Short mmCIF file of C-alpha atoms in Angstrom, two decimals:
data_model
loop_
_atom_site.label_atom_id
_atom_site.label_comp_id
_atom_site.label_asym_id
_atom_site.label_seq_id
_atom_site.Cartn_x
_atom_site.Cartn_y
_atom_site.Cartn_z
CA MET A 1 100.61 187.96 -143.68
CA ALA A 2 97.35 188.14 -141.63
CA VAL A 3 96.61 190.36 -138.80
CA GLU A 4 97.33 188.78 -135.26
CA LEU A 5 96.01 189.89 -132.22
CA ILE A 6 97.63 189.54 -128.41
CA ARG A 7 94.84 190.22 -126.21
CA ASP A 8 94.85 191.16 -122.10
CA LEU A 9 92.37 191.47 -119.57
CA LEU A 10 91.11 194.52 -118.19
CA LYS A 11 89.45 194.38 -114.56
CA ILE A 12 87.91 197.51 -113.06
CA ASP A 13 86.36 197.94 -110.11
CA GLN A 14 82.57 200.22 -110.82
CA LEU A 15 80.34 201.49 -108.55
CA VAL A 16 77.16 200.08 -109.92
CA GLY A 17 74.86 202.83 -107.94
CA GLU A 18 74.46 204.65 -104.88
CA GLU A 19 70.48 205.11 -103.59
CA HIS A 20 69.00 206.33 -100.23
CA ALA A 21 66.14 205.29 -98.25
CA GLN A 22 64.19 206.14 -95.23
CA ALA A 23 63.08 203.39 -92.87
CA LEU A 24 60.62 204.30 -90.12
CA VAL A 25 60.88 202.24 -86.75
CA GLU A 26 57.80 202.10 -84.27
CA GLY A 27 57.94 200.13 -81.10
CA ASP A 28 57.04 200.46 -77.31
CA ILE A 29 59.52 200.37 -74.89
CA VAL A 30 58.20 199.47 -71.25
CA VAL A 31 59.94 199.54 -67.97
CA PRO A 32 61.41 196.70 -66.12
CA ASP A 33 59.42 195.28 -63.19
CA VAL A 34 62.49 196.32 -61.17
CA LYS A 35 62.41 199.80 -62.11
CA PRO A 36 59.83 202.12 -60.67
CA ASP A 37 57.45 204.14 -62.87
CA ILE A 38 58.18 206.92 -65.61
CA SER A 39 57.33 211.07 -64.48
CA ARG A 40 59.54 212.59 -66.96
CA ILE A 41 61.50 211.43 -69.90
CA LEU A 42 65.31 212.93 -69.77
CA SER A 43 66.79 211.37 -72.63
CA VAL A 44 66.22 208.99 -75.71
CA ASP A 45 69.00 208.88 -77.97
CA GLY A 46 69.47 205.14 -80.34
CA ILE A 47 72.39 203.62 -82.64
CA VAL A 48 71.48 201.88 -85.39
CA ASN A 49 73.60 198.50 -85.89
CA ILE A 50 73.20 196.48 -89.53
CA THR A 51 72.73 193.15 -89.01
CA SER A 52 72.92 192.11 -92.47
CA LYS A 53 72.75 193.35 -96.34
CA GLU A 54 72.35 191.08 -99.21
CA SER A 55 72.58 192.78 -102.95
CA VAL A 56 69.43 191.04 -105.32
CA GLN A 57 68.19 192.34 -108.38
CA ASP A 58 67.69 195.84 -108.69
CA LYS A 59 68.04 196.27 -105.00
CA ILE A 60 69.73 195.77 -101.37
CA ILE A 61 67.72 194.24 -98.51
CA VAL A 62 68.73 195.15 -95.79
CA ASP A 63 68.10 194.08 -91.81
CA GLY A 64 68.89 195.52 -88.59
CA SER A 65 68.47 197.34 -85.12
CA VAL A 66 68.10 200.12 -83.11
CA GLN A 67 69.62 200.19 -79.78
CA PHE A 68 67.61 202.76 -77.15
CA LYS A 69 69.20 204.11 -74.56
CA ILE A 70 66.56 206.15 -72.16
CA LEU A 71 67.06 208.47 -69.00
CA TYR A 72 63.90 209.26 -67.04
CA ALA A 73 63.09 210.47 -63.57
CA SER A 74 60.63 209.07 -61.60
CA ASP A 75 58.64 210.45 -58.50
CA MET A 76 58.27 206.97 -57.26
CA GLY A 77 61.99 205.98 -56.69
CA ASP A 78 64.73 207.05 -53.84
CA GLN A 79 67.04 207.72 -56.92
CA PRO A 80 67.18 211.41 -58.68
CA ILE A 81 67.59 209.19 -62.15
CA TYR A 82 66.72 205.48 -63.58
CA GLY A 83 68.41 204.31 -66.84
CA MET A 84 66.98 201.16 -69.44
CA ASN A 85 68.62 199.87 -72.52
CA ALA A 86 65.47 198.33 -74.99
CA SER A 87 65.79 197.57 -78.90
CA ALA A 88 63.82 197.45 -82.35
CA SER A 89 64.71 195.66 -85.33
CA PHE A 90 64.01 196.83 -89.30
CA SER A 91 63.79 195.85 -92.54
CA GLN A 92 64.00 197.85 -95.57
CA ASN A 93 65.27 197.85 -98.90
CA ILE A 94 67.24 199.93 -100.68
CA ASP A 95 66.21 200.25 -105.04
CA ILE A 96 69.69 200.65 -107.14
CA GLN A 97 69.30 199.76 -111.00
CA GLY A 98 71.76 197.51 -111.82
CA THR A 99 72.08 195.63 -108.96
CA THR A 100 72.99 191.84 -109.18
CA PRO A 101 73.46 189.18 -106.77
CA ASP A 102 76.97 188.49 -107.40
CA MET A 103 77.66 192.38 -106.28
CA ASN A 104 79.37 193.62 -103.15
CA CYS A 105 77.40 195.78 -101.18
CA ASP A 106 77.59 198.53 -98.19
CA VAL A 107 75.15 199.64 -96.04
CA THR A 108 75.11 203.22 -93.42
CA GLY A 109 72.60 203.98 -91.11
CA ASP A 110 71.38 207.06 -89.02
CA ILE A 111 68.95 208.23 -87.23
CA GLU A 112 67.35 211.46 -88.22
CA HIS A 113 64.64 212.14 -85.73
CA ILE A 114 63.22 210.57 -82.70
CA ASP A 115 59.72 211.20 -81.05
CA PHE A 116 58.94 210.00 -78.21
CA ASN A 117 55.51 209.72 -75.91
CA ILE A 118 54.89 208.66 -72.29
CA VAL A 119 51.91 205.94 -72.80
CA ASN A 120 51.46 205.50 -69.21
CA GLU A 121 53.75 205.07 -66.14
CA ARG A 122 55.16 201.76 -67.01
CA LYS A 123 55.81 202.32 -71.46
CA VAL A 124 56.82 204.50 -73.82
CA ALA A 125 55.98 204.68 -77.59
CA VAL A 126 59.30 205.78 -79.70
CA LYS A 127 59.12 206.23 -83.45
CA ILE A 128 62.22 207.09 -85.37
CA VAL A 129 62.82 208.01 -88.58
CA LEU A 130 66.26 206.21 -90.41
CA ASN A 131 68.09 207.60 -93.09
CA LEU A 132 70.01 204.62 -94.93
CA SER A 133 72.84 204.96 -97.89
CA GLY A 134 72.99 202.00 -100.38
CA LYS A 135 75.83 201.26 -102.61
CA SER A 136 76.62 198.65 -105.26
CA TYR A 137 79.82 197.66 -106.36
CA GLY A 138 80.65 195.13 -109.47
CA VAL A 139 83.64 194.22 -111.24
CA SER A 140 83.69 195.06 -115.33
CA LYS A 141 86.00 192.45 -117.32
CA MET A 142 87.08 192.85 -120.56
CA ASP A 143 89.13 191.47 -123.38
CA ILE A 144 91.06 194.29 -124.73
CA LEU A 145 94.36 194.65 -127.35
CA ARG A 146 97.55 194.51 -126.11
CA GLU A 147 99.62 194.53 -129.51
CA ILE A 148 98.66 194.21 -133.35
CA GLN A 149 101.45 192.49 -135.31
CA GLY A 150 100.84 191.23 -138.92
CA VAL A 151 100.87 194.61 -140.28
CA PRO A 152 104.22 196.05 -141.07
CA ASP A 153 103.39 199.70 -140.61
CA ILE A 154 100.77 199.63 -138.07
CA GLN A 155 100.48 202.70 -136.04
CA LEU A 156 99.04 202.26 -132.37
CA LEU A 157 98.28 204.84 -130.04
CA LYS A 158 98.77 203.89 -126.53
CA GLN A 159 97.65 205.69 -123.35
CA GLN A 160 98.48 204.57 -119.61
CA VAL A 161 95.31 204.49 -117.68
CA ARG A 162 95.32 204.53 -113.79
CA TYR A 163 92.52 203.13 -111.72
CA SER A 164 91.93 202.18 -108.23
CA ASP A 165 91.41 198.35 -108.07
CA MET A 166 89.80 196.83 -104.97
CA VAL A 167 91.57 194.20 -103.61
CA GLY A 168 89.55 192.85 -100.78
CA SER A 169 87.36 193.86 -98.02
CA ASN A 170 86.35 192.11 -94.68
CA ALA A 171 84.86 192.76 -91.39
CA ALA A 172 85.89 191.59 -88.18
CA ASP A 173 84.57 191.85 -84.77
CA THR A 174 86.62 192.17 -81.46
CA ILE A 175 85.88 192.52 -77.92
CA VAL A 176 87.51 195.25 -75.57
CA ARG A 177 87.47 194.13 -71.96
CA GLU A 178 88.66 195.97 -68.93
CA ASN A 179 88.26 196.79 -65.15
CA PHE A 180 87.84 199.65 -63.74
CA GLU A 181 88.60 200.96 -60.43
CA ILE A 182 87.02 204.48 -59.33
CA ASP A 183 88.82 207.14 -57.17
CA GLU A 184 88.37 206.56 -53.54
CA ASN A 185 87.31 210.15 -52.97
CA MET A 186 84.07 208.75 -55.66
CA PRO A 187 80.81 207.34 -54.15
CA GLU A 188 80.34 203.80 -54.42
CA ILE A 189 78.22 202.44 -57.40
CA ARG A 190 74.67 202.18 -56.94
CA GLU A 191 73.38 201.71 -60.19
CA ILE A 192 75.43 201.94 -63.92
CA LEU A 193 72.70 204.24 -66.03
CA ARG A 194 74.67 204.18 -68.96
CA CYS A 195 77.94 203.78 -70.79
CA ASP A 196 78.71 205.48 -74.09
CA ALA A 197 81.66 204.25 -76.13
CA TYR A 198 83.36 204.81 -79.17
CA ALA A 199 86.24 203.77 -80.87
CA VAL A 200 88.98 205.92 -82.21
CA GLU A 201 91.77 204.72 -84.86
CA LYS A 202 94.90 205.38 -83.97
CA GLU A 203 97.42 203.25 -86.70
CA THR A 204 96.42 200.80 -89.47
CA LYS A 205 99.01 198.79 -90.99
CA VAL A 206 98.42 196.64 -94.40
CA THR A 207 100.70 193.38 -93.74
CA ASP A 208 100.86 189.93 -96.47
CA GLY A 209 97.39 188.31 -95.93
CA LYS A 210 95.82 190.65 -93.11
CA VAL A 211 94.93 194.55 -91.92
CA ILE A 212 96.57 195.64 -88.55
CA VAL A 213 94.26 198.16 -86.37
CA GLY A 214 95.00 199.42 -83.25
CA GLY A 215 92.96 202.43 -81.86
CA VAL A 216 91.55 203.25 -78.12
CA VAL A 217 88.09 202.54 -77.13
CA LYS A 218 86.64 205.82 -75.14
CA THR A 219 84.25 205.05 -72.64
CA ASN A 220 82.03 207.66 -70.80
CA THR A 221 80.14 206.05 -68.11
CA LEU A 222 77.52 207.38 -66.20
CA TYR A 223 76.16 206.25 -62.44
CA VAL A 224 74.31 206.67 -59.59
CA GLY A 225 76.51 207.04 -56.57
CA GLU A 226 75.70 205.91 -52.92
CA ASP A 227 75.58 209.83 -51.90
CA GLU A 228 72.55 212.16 -51.63
CA ARG A 229 75.03 215.36 -51.92
CA ASN A 230 76.62 213.39 -55.07
CA PRO A 231 74.24 211.61 -56.40
CA LEU A 232 75.42 211.04 -60.47
CA CYS A 233 79.09 210.77 -61.34
CA LEU A 234 80.83 210.86 -64.75
CA VAL A 235 83.90 208.40 -65.15
CA LYS A 236 85.99 208.55 -68.67
CA HIS A 237 88.49 205.56 -69.39
CA GLU A 238 90.62 204.92 -72.57
CA VAL A 239 91.24 200.98 -73.29
CA PRO A 240 93.76 200.33 -75.91
CA PHE A 241 92.94 197.46 -78.71
CA THR A 242 94.97 195.64 -81.12
CA HIS A 243 92.80 193.82 -83.56
CA PHE A 244 93.46 192.25 -87.28
CA VAL A 245 91.07 191.71 -90.20
CA GLU A 246 91.83 188.78 -92.78
CA ILE A 247 92.11 189.84 -96.44
CA PRO A 248 94.13 187.03 -98.33
CA ALA A 249 95.29 189.34 -101.52
CA ALA A 250 96.38 191.77 -99.05
CA MET A 251 100.01 193.48 -99.55
CA ALA A 252 102.24 195.77 -97.77
CA HIS A 253 102.19 197.88 -100.33
CA MET A 254 98.37 198.55 -100.72
CA ASP A 255 96.33 201.33 -99.07
CA CYS A 256 93.59 200.75 -96.36
CA LYS A 257 90.36 202.12 -95.63
CA VAL A 258 89.31 201.32 -92.05
CA ALA A 259 85.97 202.08 -89.80
CA LEU A 260 85.15 201.09 -86.42
CA LYS A 261 82.34 201.09 -84.51
CA VAL A 262 81.15 200.11 -81.41
CA ASP A 263 77.90 197.78 -81.44
CA GLU A 264 77.25 196.89 -77.93
CA VAL A 265 78.35 197.63 -74.43
CA TYR A 266 77.90 195.45 -71.62
CA THR A 267 79.23 196.43 -67.85
CA ASP A 268 78.89 194.68 -64.34
CA VAL A 269 79.15 196.03 -61.00
CA LYS A 270 81.63 194.36 -58.83
CA GLU A 271 82.83 194.66 -54.78
CA ASN A 272 86.77 195.20 -53.98
CA VAL A 273 88.72 193.60 -51.29
CA ASP A 274 86.76 195.47 -48.96
CA GLY A 275 83.58 194.78 -50.33
CA ASP A 276 82.65 198.00 -51.45
CA ARG A 277 81.13 198.74 -54.78
CA MET A 278 84.21 200.57 -56.42
CA LEU A 279 84.40 198.22 -59.45
CA PHE A 280 83.28 197.64 -62.59
CA GLU A 281 83.41 195.52 -65.85
CA MET A 282 83.49 197.07 -69.25
CA GLU A 283 82.73 194.84 -72.21
CA ALA A 284 82.84 196.47 -76.01
CA ILE A 285 81.99 194.82 -79.41
CA VAL A 286 83.82 196.31 -81.83
CA LYS A 287 83.28 196.10 -85.34
CA VAL A 288 86.40 196.74 -87.40
CA HIS A 289 85.80 196.74 -91.15
CA ALA A 290 88.77 196.86 -93.50
CA ALA A 291 88.82 197.34 -97.47
CA VAL A 292 91.84 197.39 -99.05
CA SER A 293 92.56 198.91 -102.63
CA GLU A 294 95.73 199.42 -104.87
CA LEU A 295 96.42 201.79 -107.74
CA GLU A 296 96.90 200.21 -110.70
CA GLU A 297 98.73 201.32 -114.02
CA LYS A 298 98.24 199.69 -117.16
CA GLU A 299 99.33 200.43 -121.39
CA VAL A 300 96.12 200.03 -123.48
CA ILE A 301 95.50 200.45 -126.93
CA VAL A 302 92.76 203.45 -127.55
CA ASP A 303 93.12 203.97 -131.35
CA ALA A 304 95.22 202.22 -134.76
CA TYR A 305 95.21 202.72 -138.11
CA SER A 306 97.54 201.32 -141.25
CA PRO A 307 99.01 204.29 -143.65
CA SER A 308 98.47 201.88 -146.44
CA LYS A 309 96.10 199.34 -145.68
CA ALA A 310 92.35 199.88 -144.51
CA MET A 311 91.62 198.40 -140.98
CA LYS A 312 88.00 197.88 -139.47
CA LEU A 313 88.04 198.56 -135.96
CA ASP A 314 86.24 197.80 -132.70
CA LYS A 315 85.86 200.42 -129.60
CA LYS A 316 84.30 199.83 -126.49
CA LYS A 317 83.77 203.01 -123.72
CA VAL A 318 84.65 201.86 -120.13
CA ASN A 319 83.26 204.33 -117.29
CA TYR A 320 85.66 203.61 -114.24
CA ASN A 321 85.91 206.12 -110.35
CA LEU A 322 89.45 207.12 -110.08
CA THR A 323 90.64 207.53 -106.62
CA VAL A 324 92.30 211.13 -106.64
CA GLY A 325 93.29 210.80 -103.02
CA SER A 326 92.49 210.23 -98.88
CA ASN A 327 93.30 212.44 -96.21
CA SER A 328 91.84 212.95 -92.87
CA ALA A 329 91.89 215.85 -90.12
CA ASN A 330 90.53 217.22 -86.76
CA ALA A 331 88.73 219.93 -85.80
CA VAL A 332 88.01 221.50 -82.04
CA VAL A 333 84.58 223.19 -82.29
CA LYS A 334 83.97 225.25 -79.21
CA GLU A 335 80.89 226.25 -77.94
CA MET A 336 78.45 228.00 -75.39
CA LEU A 337 75.36 226.36 -75.08
CA GLU A 338 72.14 228.57 -73.55
CA VAL A 339 70.03 226.76 -70.94
CA PRO A 340 66.63 227.02 -72.43
CA ASP A 341 64.36 230.12 -70.11
CA GLN A 342 61.94 227.48 -69.39
CA PHE A 343 64.40 225.08 -67.64
CA PRO A 344 65.66 225.73 -64.13
CA GLU A 345 69.18 226.85 -63.52
CA ALA A 346 72.23 224.59 -63.78
CA PHE A 347 74.21 223.70 -60.25
CA LYS A 348 76.16 220.94 -62.05
CA VAL A 349 76.68 219.18 -65.09
CA PHE A 350 76.63 215.36 -64.99
CA ASN A 351 77.53 214.43 -68.70
CA VAL A 352 77.02 216.06 -72.57
CA ASN A 353 76.01 213.76 -75.23
CA VAL A 354 77.38 214.74 -78.70
CA LYS A 355 76.93 213.18 -82.36
CA PRO A 356 78.30 214.88 -85.65
CA VAL A 357 76.16 215.45 -88.72
CA MET A 358 77.35 216.10 -91.91
CA THR A 359 74.96 218.41 -93.85
CA ASP A 360 77.25 219.43 -96.57
CA TYR A 361 80.33 219.40 -98.30
CA ARG A 362 82.09 221.52 -101.23
CA LEU A 363 85.37 220.36 -103.08
CA VAL A 364 87.28 224.09 -103.81
CA GLU A 365 91.09 225.07 -103.71
CA ASP A 366 92.54 221.89 -102.94
CA LYS A 367 90.43 221.06 -99.81
CA ASN A 368 87.08 219.83 -98.67
CA VAL A 369 85.45 222.40 -96.65
CA ILE A 370 82.67 220.32 -94.72
CA GLU A 371 79.85 221.73 -93.08
CA GLY A 372 77.37 220.17 -90.50
CA ILE A 373 76.23 220.16 -87.21
CA ILE A 374 76.83 218.54 -83.60
CA GLU A 375 73.89 217.67 -81.55
CA ALA A 376 74.09 218.02 -77.76
CA ASN A 377 72.53 216.68 -75.34
CA VAL A 378 72.86 218.17 -71.72
CA LEU A 379 72.19 216.69 -68.61
CA TYR A 380 72.55 218.84 -65.91
CA LEU A 381 71.75 218.81 -62.02
CA SER A 382 69.45 222.08 -60.70
CA GLN A 383 68.72 223.37 -57.35
CA ASP A 384 64.92 222.27 -58.06
CA LYS A 385 64.37 219.66 -54.70
CA ASP A 386 61.20 218.26 -56.28
CA GLN A 387 62.46 217.85 -60.34
CA PRO A 388 66.43 217.91 -59.42
CA VAL A 389 67.74 216.96 -62.83
CA HIS A 390 67.12 218.38 -66.24
CA SER A 391 68.56 217.92 -69.91
CA PHE A 392 68.03 220.18 -73.02
CA ARG A 393 69.30 219.16 -76.22
CA GLN A 394 70.88 221.99 -78.84
CA GLU A 395 72.30 222.08 -82.26
CA VAL A 396 75.87 223.68 -82.92
CA PRO A 397 76.63 224.24 -86.17
CA PHE A 398 80.43 224.15 -87.54
CA ARG A 399 82.57 224.37 -90.09
CA HIS A 400 85.67 221.96 -90.99
CA PHE A 401 88.01 221.04 -93.75
CA ILE A 402 90.40 218.44 -95.05
CA GLU A 403 93.35 219.59 -97.17
CA MET A 404 92.87 217.35 -100.54
CA PRO A 405 95.62 218.36 -103.18
CA GLY A 406 93.56 218.06 -106.88
CA VAL A 407 90.22 218.09 -106.39
CA ASP A 408 87.43 220.08 -107.94
CA ASP A 409 83.84 220.57 -107.61
CA ASN A 410 83.06 218.13 -110.27
CA MET A 411 84.21 214.99 -108.11
CA ASN A 412 82.92 213.42 -105.27
CA ALA A 413 83.66 212.70 -101.51
CA ASP A 414 83.27 210.25 -99.10
CA VAL A 415 82.90 211.58 -95.73
CA ASN A 416 83.18 210.01 -92.51
CA LEU A 417 82.80 212.17 -89.12
CA ALA A 418 83.60 210.90 -85.66
CA VAL A 419 83.99 212.36 -81.80
CA ASN A 420 87.28 211.97 -80.63
CA ASP A 421 86.62 213.55 -77.69
CA VAL A 422 84.56 215.93 -75.58
CA ASP A 423 85.00 218.64 -72.98
CA TYR A 424 82.82 220.74 -70.76
CA SER A 425 82.03 222.77 -68.52
CA LEU A 426 79.57 225.14 -66.54
CA ILE A 427 80.53 228.87 -66.75
CA ASN A 428 77.36 230.34 -64.91
CA PRO A 429 74.18 228.70 -64.16
CA THR A 430 72.65 229.54 -67.90
CA GLN A 431 75.35 228.91 -69.68
CA VAL A 432 77.74 225.65 -70.40
CA GLU A 433 80.83 225.60 -72.42
CA ILE A 434 81.41 222.63 -74.75
CA LYS A 435 84.67 221.66 -76.65
CA VAL A 436 84.21 218.59 -79.20
CA ASN A 437 87.31 217.28 -81.13
CA VAL A 438 85.88 216.18 -84.67
CA GLY A 439 87.60 213.83 -86.50
CA ALA A 440 86.57 213.56 -90.12
CA SER A 441 88.17 211.22 -92.72
CA CYS A 442 87.77 211.82 -96.42
CA VAL A 443 88.29 210.04 -99.90
CA VAL A 444 87.92 211.71 -103.16
CA THR A 445 87.20 210.18 -106.60
CA LYS A 446 86.39 211.09 -109.92
CA LYS A 447 84.13 209.94 -112.91
CA ALA A 448 86.61 208.87 -115.84
CA GLN A 449 86.59 207.20 -119.23
CA VAL A 450 88.35 205.47 -121.79
CA GLU A 451 87.88 204.58 -125.10
CA LEU A 452 89.45 201.07 -125.61
CA LEU A 453 89.93 199.05 -128.52
CA VAL A 454 88.45 196.02 -128.36
CA ASN A 455 89.58 194.07 -131.92
CA ALA A 456 90.65 194.92 -135.00
CA GLU A 457 91.31 193.14 -138.61
CA GLU A 458 91.81 194.40 -142.27
CA SER A 459 88.83 195.94 -144.30
CA GLU A 460 87.93 195.06 -148.26
CA GLU A 461 88.61 199.02 -148.77
CA VAL A 462 91.25 200.35 -150.89
CA VAL A 463 93.61 203.23 -149.41
CA ASP A 464 94.57 204.76 -152.28
CA LEU A 465 98.16 206.78 -152.13
CA LYS A 466 98.48 207.73 -155.46
CA SER A 467 95.52 210.24 -156.09
CA ARG A 468 96.86 212.06 -153.14
CA PRO A 469 99.09 215.53 -153.83
CA SER A 470 102.58 215.12 -153.37
CA ILE A 471 102.90 218.22 -151.06
CA THR A 472 99.73 219.31 -149.19
CA ILE A 473 99.14 222.00 -147.19
CA TYR A 474 97.80 221.84 -143.81
CA PHE A 475 97.02 224.70 -141.07
CA VAL A 476 96.13 222.67 -137.81
CA GLN A 477 92.59 223.10 -136.54
CA PRO A 478 90.99 223.63 -132.86
CA GLY A 479 91.09 220.04 -131.40
CA ASP A 480 93.76 218.65 -133.76
CA THR A 481 96.88 216.63 -132.56
CA LEU A 482 99.38 215.15 -135.00
CA TRP A 483 97.62 211.46 -134.31
CA LYS A 484 94.66 212.83 -135.98
CA ILE A 485 96.34 214.69 -138.63
CA ALA A 486 98.69 211.49 -139.65
CA LYS A 487 95.87 209.29 -139.69
CA ARG A 488 93.76 211.41 -141.78
CA TYR A 489 96.60 211.48 -144.44
CA ASN A 490 97.42 207.80 -144.76
CA THR A 491 101.06 208.70 -142.79
CA THR A 492 102.77 209.07 -139.31
CA VAL A 493 103.63 211.01 -136.60
CA ASN A 494 106.84 210.34 -137.03
CA GLU A 495 107.28 211.44 -140.85
CA LEU A 496 105.39 214.36 -139.53
CA VAL A 497 107.28 215.69 -137.04
CA ALA A 498 110.73 214.84 -139.35
CA ALA A 499 108.91 216.89 -142.07
CA ASN A 500 108.07 219.87 -140.04
CA ASP A 501 111.58 219.78 -137.34
CA ILE A 502 108.74 219.96 -134.58
CA GLU A 503 110.41 219.39 -131.27
CA ASP A 504 107.73 218.65 -129.14
CA PRO A 505 104.71 216.59 -130.78
CA SER A 506 102.36 217.77 -127.78
CA MET A 507 102.52 221.53 -128.39
CA ILE A 508 101.41 222.56 -132.04
CA LYS A 509 98.71 224.99 -131.91
CA SER A 510 95.88 226.18 -133.87
CA GLY A 511 96.85 227.83 -136.76
CA ASP A 512 100.16 225.95 -137.43
CA ARG A 513 101.13 224.93 -140.60
CA LEU A 514 102.27 221.84 -141.48
CA VAL A 515 103.95 220.43 -144.71
CA ILE A 516 102.62 216.75 -145.46
CA GLN A 517 104.71 214.64 -147.63
CA LYS A 518 103.37 211.85 -149.76
CA THR A 519 105.74 208.73 -149.69
CA TYR A 520 105.26 206.17 -151.62
CA GLU A 521 106.98 202.65 -152.10
CA TYR A 522 107.99 201.79 -155.48
CA LYS A 523 108.06 198.11 -155.95
CA PHE A 524 109.76 196.07 -158.89
#
């Protein structure tokens, strides 16, 4: 009877490559006509928005923009501080060998450094160094053998392969809009300088065909008030939201990874029923990205042989990434910031803007130890009548860890940091205490490899059992298994177990003595 092969299709998602690139963004920011001249720059911050990404041969083409938020002081104006927004676009290639146009890609961007210079009283030159990280994902499809029939004494070595199958990913934008009324004991709004918003995930649920995400948008709104004694005010709000991302193949039992980002924020000041500017409307565009995966387990044939017939086998090695686990944790970073000696003493703190940056991580002892810095920008009021508003920037090192059972230093981690809350207080004229709630989410993967049987056929070689001794005494060598020994001596694992009274076939060790009997079938 001829060999009959029953095949199966194995589909494994693979990380083709991961590379980093830097982009230099330069531009001139011109003060709007309705604003006064610039005397001093207090702060320049930026947010990176990836507007498009495309996989082409051996690279990813990235287009995006940087949204600037600038605070400055003017000797010509009647306000202590002014704000203006601007943007600059960029385009950059990330070279990743092996990338093809049909692959999925993921790109993240972050600002490494900002330089700015006052060209004249109406223009600011800005230079930004961007760090871009790109990943290319492909799908490996191959025919493997599920069963081999037609050879009566065929021996099959099977193995359970566990791997993560990317079911689908998608992104959707949701608009979070809310009207706020400030407390009556606060001054009227003259001008909103900036509104910083960030989204925090609260609950995620995978259902058939979609991912439902619930969270809150936290806002810090800094405005100039109609009160000379209280010129700058900060109000905080939280707006809950629920949104869903359509992923047709998603099912309730699957795993999901969600990333939230606030792309743009708009504000508009309004009057209340009394005609006072005590109301404002906030509109934030939240980008929700969801990726759904399922842990698959498939039985595959990794080796085969026949004790009586010579076989020709074709094998193929498959490399893939296996998700070891995922987890998240929060940590509160508390630090005392010192006002620099060259700056005047602080009378009141208006705002502390923070940004967490990971510098390194280590997978040790069932946890991921994260090291990083928090970039803190403090805006405060001094008692200097000529220059009342000042700001300074300081970096705060921190260490955080996430429990990750089963990890080791040979694995890889994908870590995302986010600010969940910021609190601050002026301890004395030269010290500001900050408390930052940093959230960290982590997915750990490891590289795995399996050699699969993709084809088998009878060989023209002849297996000569007659010349083999009736009994062979064999001493187990390092690295031996019963399967390897049985295949080498044209017997079976079951025959070795029966002949040597082996209770656990997986527990043989180097130096053990095995009796290998020749079994010969006489034909009449």
